[in-house]
């Protein structure tokens, strides 16, 4: 989860995200689709390899981390 959140943060910096919440979910979906193969496996993993279950959950976690 930490790796996904960090990767998403870098993705947002690259896209010059300015804090617009309506764009956050769109960016989360774009980032998720770009990493779909790896992150799809992570959502079903256990332990340290566990990942977020969906782009919306990832975006919500990012909001909470700020």
XYZ file of C-alpha atoms in Angstrom:
66
model
C 0.000 0.000 0.000
C 2.826 2.389 0.815
C 4.442 1.738 -2.549
C 1.182 2.371 -4.383
C 0.546 5.583 -2.467
C 4.076 6.808 -3.146
C 3.766 5.923 -6.820
C 0.445 7.743 -7.021
C 2.007 10.797 -5.365
C 4.753 10.864 -8.001
C 2.111 10.437 -10.701
C 0.268 13.491 -9.374
C 3.445 15.583 -9.251
C 4.179 14.646 -12.861
C 0.657 15.764 -13.812
C 1.007 19.022 -11.813
C -1.957 18.206 -9.581
C -3.070 21.313 -7.682
C -5.530 19.843 -5.173
C -8.745 19.785 -7.210
C -10.650 16.877 -5.684
C -12.735 16.238 -8.790
C -9.532 15.661 -10.769
C -8.033 13.449 -8.058
C -10.341 10.522 -8.845
C -9.670 10.840 -12.576
C -5.925 10.818 -11.939
C -6.297 7.833 -9.620
C -8.053 5.912 -12.380
C -5.383 6.877 -14.917
C -2.592 5.826 -12.582
C -4.405 2.596 -11.716
C -4.829 1.723 -15.394
C -1.159 2.436 -16.074
C -0.202 -0.049 -13.323
C -3.135 -2.428 -13.733
C -1.225 -5.701 -14.041
C 0.946 -5.173 -10.971
C -1.709 -3.496 -8.826
C -4.369 -6.029 -9.764
C -2.218 -8.739 -8.221
C -1.495 -6.581 -5.164
C -5.160 -6.080 -4.298
C -5.488 -9.839 -3.725
C -2.143 -10.268 -1.968
C -1.555 -10.557 1.759
C 0.894 -9.055 4.228
C 3.434 -6.491 3.040
C 2.436 -7.009 -0.588
C -1.213 -6.063 0.008
C -2.451 -3.200 -2.151
C -5.488 -0.997 -2.523
C -8.619 -2.564 -3.948
C -9.635 0.185 -6.385
C -8.639 3.626 -7.705
C -11.207 5.392 -5.513
C -9.768 3.770 -2.388
C -6.286 4.868 -3.473
C -7.485 8.455 -4.008
C -9.205 8.491 -0.617
C -6.028 7.234 1.055
C -4.071 9.983 -0.652
C -6.527 12.610 0.619
C -6.210 11.270 4.176
C -2.415 11.313 3.962
C -2.347 15.049 3.251
